[in-house]
């Protein structure tokens, strides 16, 4: 049984971005994330041997979580991720060829956008969600303005500089989920430290959902 984007985001609207993770770290870090409540894990393709990490995560957690790749830059990358069992394609930019390739493989795709024009264009070619990137230059006020004009079912995911401190403001503005990078994981970070960060981030969701 596979996990849909809606199911995963409903269970936990946080996406773990494991940039720099190695295959040997993948399952131990994945285990602590799943145990903490995360249900979406992204391995950027500029990590060491990312397809091996993705395959190991899929083998171990694929029934309980949505696993895929970030920093997807080419159509060939999409095919490689699909072959590794990944089901999620995340991009720093919005390339319609990559979006179409992801959909042709039956994958979920979240291109990076920073403006309403980019957002509408990405949705028009099949984007399942919109990565608002870099969030450092897209304030909660900007998210609120974009939410007012985009389709109501458009999923908005700020990425970049997201932390427990600013999650509540973005949620109040209409963000649906959040990509979490170095706040959560950095190469070599101990599993216990990742767990503490994961629980703090999940704790930041509670005021808005109470």
mmCIF file of C-alpha atoms in Angstrom:
data_model
loop_
_atom_site.group_PDB
_atom_site.id
_atom_site.type_symbol
_atom_site.label_atom_id
_atom_site.label_comp_id
_atom_site.label_asym_id
_atom_site.label_seq_id
_atom_site.Cartn_x
_atom_site.Cartn_y
_atom_site.Cartn_z
ATOM 1 C CA UNK A 1 0.000 0.000 0.000
ATOM 2 C CA UNK A 2 1.390 3.392 -0.965
ATOM 3 C CA UNK A 3 0.902 6.696 0.814
ATOM 4 C CA UNK A 4 -0.730 9.544 -1.105
ATOM 5 C CA UNK A 5 0.405 13.141 -0.837
ATOM 6 C CA UNK A 6 -2.842 14.103 0.863
ATOM 7 C CA UNK A 7 -2.588 11.279 3.397
ATOM 8 C CA UNK A 8 1.039 12.051 4.163
ATOM 9 C CA UNK A 9 0.475 15.810 4.524
ATOM 10 C CA UNK A 10 -2.573 15.251 6.716
ATOM 11 C CA UNK A 11 -0.587 12.969 9.002
ATOM 12 C CA UNK A 12 2.313 15.449 9.213
ATOM 13 C CA UNK A 13 2.728 18.560 7.024
ATOM 14 C CA UNK A 14 6.513 18.530 7.320
ATOM 15 C CA UNK A 15 8.882 17.329 4.608
ATOM 16 C CA UNK A 16 12.309 16.150 5.768
ATOM 17 C CA UNK A 17 14.969 17.341 3.315
ATOM 18 C CA UNK A 18 18.024 15.160 3.923
ATOM 19 C CA UNK A 19 20.627 16.999 1.866
ATOM 20 C CA UNK A 20 24.013 15.323 2.130
ATOM 21 C CA UNK A 21 22.793 12.089 3.693
ATOM 22 C CA UNK A 22 24.726 8.912 2.891
ATOM 23 C CA UNK A 23 23.186 5.496 2.225
ATOM 24 C CA UNK A 24 24.475 4.196 5.560
ATOM 25 C CA UNK A 25 22.681 7.002 7.399
ATOM 26 C CA UNK A 26 19.435 6.723 5.476
ATOM 27 C CA UNK A 27 17.643 4.032 7.463
ATOM 28 C CA UNK A 28 18.740 5.165 10.961
ATOM 29 C CA UNK A 29 17.763 8.776 10.208
ATOM 30 C CA UNK A 30 14.596 7.634 8.451
ATOM 31 C CA UNK A 31 13.650 5.520 11.452
ATOM 32 C CA UNK A 32 13.888 8.408 13.897
ATOM 33 C CA UNK A 33 11.917 10.660 11.529
ATOM 34 C CA UNK A 34 9.123 8.121 11.081
ATOM 35 C CA UNK A 35 9.020 7.441 14.816
ATOM 36 C CA UNK A 36 8.794 11.197 15.434
ATOM 37 C CA UNK A 37 5.822 11.498 13.075
ATOM 38 C CA UNK A 38 7.261 12.547 9.699
ATOM 39 C CA UNK A 39 5.629 10.965 6.653
ATOM 40 C CA UNK A 40 7.440 12.662 3.741
ATOM 41 C CA UNK A 41 11.181 12.301 3.146
ATOM 42 C CA UNK A 42 13.183 13.903 0.340
ATOM 43 C CA UNK A 43 16.768 13.031 -0.581
ATOM 44 C CA UNK A 44 18.284 15.781 -2.766
ATOM 45 C CA UNK A 45 20.086 14.371 -5.776
ATOM 46 C CA UNK A 46 23.253 16.329 -4.952
ATOM 47 C CA UNK A 47 23.720 14.060 -1.921
ATOM 48 C CA UNK A 48 26.222 11.151 -1.982
ATOM 49 C CA UNK A 49 24.709 8.165 -3.838
ATOM 50 C CA UNK A 50 21.180 9.557 -3.478
ATOM 51 C CA UNK A 51 19.444 6.818 -5.451
ATOM 52 C CA UNK A 52 20.809 4.161 -3.095
ATOM 53 C CA UNK A 53 19.532 6.152 -0.112
ATOM 54 C CA UNK A 54 16.128 6.542 -1.762
ATOM 55 C CA UNK A 55 15.936 2.829 -2.535
ATOM 56 C CA UNK A 56 16.801 1.909 1.061
ATOM 57 C CA UNK A 57 14.243 4.353 2.456
ATOM 58 C CA UNK A 58 11.574 3.029 0.101
ATOM 59 C CA UNK A 59 12.352 -0.573 1.009
ATOM 60 C CA UNK A 60 12.097 0.189 4.729
ATOM 61 C CA UNK A 61 9.392 2.851 4.931
ATOM 62 C CA UNK A 62 7.667 2.929 1.548
ATOM 63 C CA UNK A 63 4.419 1.566 2.952
ATOM 64 C CA UNK A 64 4.208 4.236 5.645
ATOM 65 C CA UNK A 65 5.763 7.295 4.055
ATOM 66 C CA UNK A 66 6.172 9.166 0.800
ATOM 67 C CA UNK A 67 9.817 8.957 -0.284
ATOM 68 C CA UNK A 68 11.412 10.814 -3.164
ATOM 69 C CA UNK A 69 14.068 13.139 -4.474
ATOM 70 C CA UNK A 70 14.849 16.829 -4.359
ATOM 71 C CA UNK A 71 17.060 19.000 -6.564
ATOM 72 C CA UNK A 72 15.739 17.138 -9.600
ATOM 73 C CA UNK A 73 17.208 18.946 -12.591
ATOM 74 C CA UNK A 74 16.632 16.776 -15.668
ATOM 75 C CA UNK A 75 14.099 14.459 -17.258
ATOM 76 C CA UNK A 76 16.631 11.632 -16.915
ATOM 77 C CA UNK A 77 16.750 12.289 -13.162
ATOM 78 C CA UNK A 78 13.013 11.602 -12.998
ATOM 79 C CA UNK A 79 13.462 8.206 -14.627
ATOM 80 C CA UNK A 80 16.302 7.306 -12.253
ATOM 81 C CA UNK A 81 14.247 8.263 -9.182
ATOM 82 C CA UNK A 82 11.287 6.237 -10.434
ATOM 83 C CA UNK A 83 13.572 3.229 -10.999
ATOM 84 C CA UNK A 84 14.804 3.531 -7.389
ATOM 85 C CA UNK A 85 11.215 3.387 -6.162
ATOM 86 C CA UNK A 86 10.879 7.074 -5.333
ATOM 87 C CA UNK A 87 7.414 8.551 -5.713
ATOM 88 C CA UNK A 88 8.079 12.249 -5.140
ATOM 89 C CA UNK A 89 9.924 14.723 -7.380
ATOM 90 C CA UNK A 90 10.881 18.101 -5.909
ATOM 91 C CA UNK A 91 12.640 20.814 -7.909
ATOM 92 C CA UNK A 92 14.245 24.153 -6.987
ATOM 93 C CA UNK A 93 12.762 25.610 -10.174
ATOM 94 C CA UNK A 94 9.781 25.040 -12.437
ATOM 95 C CA UNK A 95 10.591 23.189 -15.659
ATOM 96 C CA UNK A 96 7.474 22.028 -17.523
ATOM 97 C CA UNK A 97 9.390 19.166 -19.159
ATOM 98 C CA UNK A 98 10.344 17.758 -15.769
ATOM 99 C CA UNK A 99 6.809 18.199 -14.431
ATOM 100 C CA UNK A 100 5.382 16.340 -17.425
ATOM 101 C CA UNK A 101 8.004 13.600 -17.124
ATOM 102 C CA UNK A 102 7.157 13.092 -13.461
ATOM 103 C CA UNK A 103 3.455 12.785 -14.245
ATOM 104 C CA UNK A 104 4.219 10.388 -17.128
ATOM 105 C CA UNK A 105 5.959 8.145 -14.577
ATOM 106 C CA UNK A 106 3.004 8.412 -12.204
ATOM 107 C CA UNK A 107 4.980 10.423 -9.655
ATOM 108 C CA UNK A 108 4.005 13.324 -7.409
ATOM 109 C CA UNK A 109 5.769 16.541 -8.390
ATOM 110 C CA UNK A 110 6.377 19.803 -6.541
ATOM 111 C CA UNK A 111 8.259 22.395 -8.638
ATOM 112 C CA UNK A 112 9.837 25.473 -7.112
ATOM 113 C CA UNK A 113 8.042 28.777 -7.706
ATOM 114 C CA UNK A 114 8.413 32.287 -6.309
ATOM 115 C CA UNK A 115 5.685 34.269 -8.081
ATOM 116 C CA UNK A 116 1.990 33.865 -8.944
ATOM 117 C CA UNK A 117 2.887 33.672 -12.646
ATOM 118 C CA UNK A 118 5.230 30.753 -12.034
ATOM 119 C CA UNK A 119 2.669 29.119 -9.764
ATOM 120 C CA UNK A 120 -0.162 29.246 -12.308
ATOM 121 C CA UNK A 121 2.143 27.998 -15.074
ATOM 122 C CA UNK A 122 3.288 25.029 -12.976
ATOM 123 C CA UNK A 123 -0.254 24.073 -12.037
ATOM 124 C CA UNK A 124 -1.289 24.254 -15.689
ATOM 125 C CA UNK A 125 1.145 21.476 -16.634
ATOM 126 C CA UNK A 126 0.285 19.178 -13.752
ATOM 127 C CA UNK A 127 2.123 20.206 -10.576
ATOM 128 C CA UNK A 128 0.678 18.452 -7.513
ATOM 129 C CA UNK A 129 2.062 21.025 -5.081
ATOM 130 C CA UNK A 130 4.062 24.238 -5.226
ATOM 131 C CA UNK A 131 7.385 24.604 -3.452
ATOM 132 C CA UNK A 132 7.610 28.279 -2.460
ATOM 133 C CA UNK A 133 11.347 28.795 -2.704
ATOM 134 C CA UNK A 134 13.326 30.361 -1.250
ATOM 135 C CA UNK A 135 10.947 31.096 1.599
ATOM 136 C CA UNK A 136 13.440 33.632 2.966
ATOM 137 C CA UNK A 137 12.170 35.953 0.219
ATOM 138 C CA UNK A 138 8.522 34.829 0.369
ATOM 139 C CA UNK A 139 7.082 36.147 3.623
ATOM 140 C CA UNK A 140 3.884 34.935 5.298
ATOM 141 C CA UNK A 141 2.245 38.097 3.926
ATOM 142 C CA UNK A 142 3.276 37.081 0.406
ATOM 143 C CA UNK A 143 1.939 33.559 0.974
ATOM 144 C CA UNK A 144 -1.378 35.040 2.094
ATOM 145 C CA UNK A 145 -1.552 37.167 -1.052
ATOM 146 C CA UNK A 146 -0.768 34.180 -3.276
ATOM 147 C CA UNK A 147 -3.312 32.042 -1.456
ATOM 148 C CA UNK A 148 -5.981 34.633 -2.255
ATOM 149 C CA UNK A 149 -5.572 34.227 -6.014
ATOM 150 C CA UNK A 150 -4.442 30.619 -6.522
ATOM 151 C CA UNK A 151 -6.924 27.740 -6.774
ATOM 152 C CA UNK A 152 -8.225 26.754 -3.353
ATOM 153 C CA UNK A 153 -6.837 23.243 -3.700
ATOM 154 C CA UNK A 154 -3.326 24.383 -4.631
ATOM 155 C CA UNK A 155 -0.889 23.035 -2.050
ATOM 156 C CA UNK A 156 1.651 25.652 -0.946
ATOM 157 C CA UNK A 157 4.899 24.450 0.642
ATOM 158 C CA UNK A 158 7.391 27.086 1.824
ATOM 159 C CA UNK A 159 10.980 25.822 1.774
ATOM 160 C CA UNK A 160 14.124 27.623 2.932
ATOM 161 C CA UNK A 161 14.716 29.007 6.385
ATOM 162 C CA UNK A 162 11.690 27.255 7.870
ATOM 163 C CA UNK A 163 11.920 26.651 11.608
ATOM 164 C CA UNK A 164 9.730 26.071 14.650
ATOM 165 C CA UNK A 165 9.719 29.850 15.146
ATOM 166 C CA UNK A 166 8.102 30.783 11.822
ATOM 167 C CA UNK A 167 5.906 27.774 11.057
ATOM 168 C CA UNK A 168 2.875 29.223 12.930
ATOM 169 C CA UNK A 169 2.946 32.470 10.907
ATOM 170 C CA UNK A 170 3.179 30.610 7.603
ATOM 171 C CA UNK A 171 0.363 28.258 8.620
ATOM 172 C CA UNK A 172 -1.840 31.205 9.520
ATOM 173 C CA UNK A 173 -1.105 32.708 6.087
ATOM 174 C CA UNK A 174 -2.328 29.564 4.320
ATOM 175 C CA UNK A 175 0.719 27.339 3.844
ATOM 176 C CA UNK A 176 -0.195 23.661 3.641
ATOM 177 C CA UNK A 177 3.151 22.045 4.443
ATOM 178 C CA UNK A 178 6.799 22.894 5.023
ATOM 179 C CA UNK A 179 10.117 21.658 3.680
ATOM 180 C CA UNK A 180 12.672 21.401 6.472
ATOM 181 C CA UNK A 181 16.360 21.208 5.637
ATOM 182 C CA UNK A 182 19.308 22.142 7.849
ATOM 183 C CA UNK A 183 17.055 22.952 10.814
ATOM 184 C CA UNK A 184 16.375 19.222 10.950
ATOM 185 C CA UNK A 185 19.315 17.424 9.361
ATOM 186 C CA UNK A 186 22.883 18.180 8.319
ATOM 187 C CA UNK A 187 25.550 15.664 7.265
ATOM 188 C CA UNK A 188 26.942 13.827 10.264
ATOM 189 C CA UNK A 189 24.300 15.068 12.709
ATOM 190 C CA UNK A 190 23.613 12.486 15.417
ATOM 191 C CA UNK A 191 20.340 10.590 15.288
ATOM 192 C CA UNK A 192 19.417 11.866 18.764
ATOM 193 C CA UNK A 193 19.893 15.470 17.617
ATOM 194 C CA UNK A 194 17.724 14.857 14.562
ATOM 195 C CA UNK A 195 15.026 13.391 16.812
ATOM 196 C CA UNK A 196 15.084 16.451 19.088
ATOM 197 C CA UNK A 197 14.803 18.774 16.103
ATOM 198 C CA UNK A 198 11.992 16.682 14.591
ATOM 199 C CA UNK A 199 9.950 16.767 17.787
ATOM 200 C CA UNK A 200 10.462 20.532 18.184
ATOM 201 C CA UNK A 201 9.259 21.130 14.633
ATOM 202 C CA UNK A 202 6.214 18.936 15.104
ATOM 203 C CA UNK A 203 5.521 20.773 18.344
ATOM 204 C CA UNK A 204 5.373 24.042 16.387
ATOM 205 C CA UNK A 205 2.348 22.694 14.523
ATOM 206 C CA UNK A 206 0.216 22.258 17.623
ATOM 207 C CA UNK A 207 -0.911 25.844 18.346
ATOM 208 C CA UNK A 208 -2.412 26.234 14.869
ATOM 209 C CA UNK A 209 -4.162 22.867 15.039
ATOM 210 C CA UNK A 210 -5.417 23.100 18.616
#
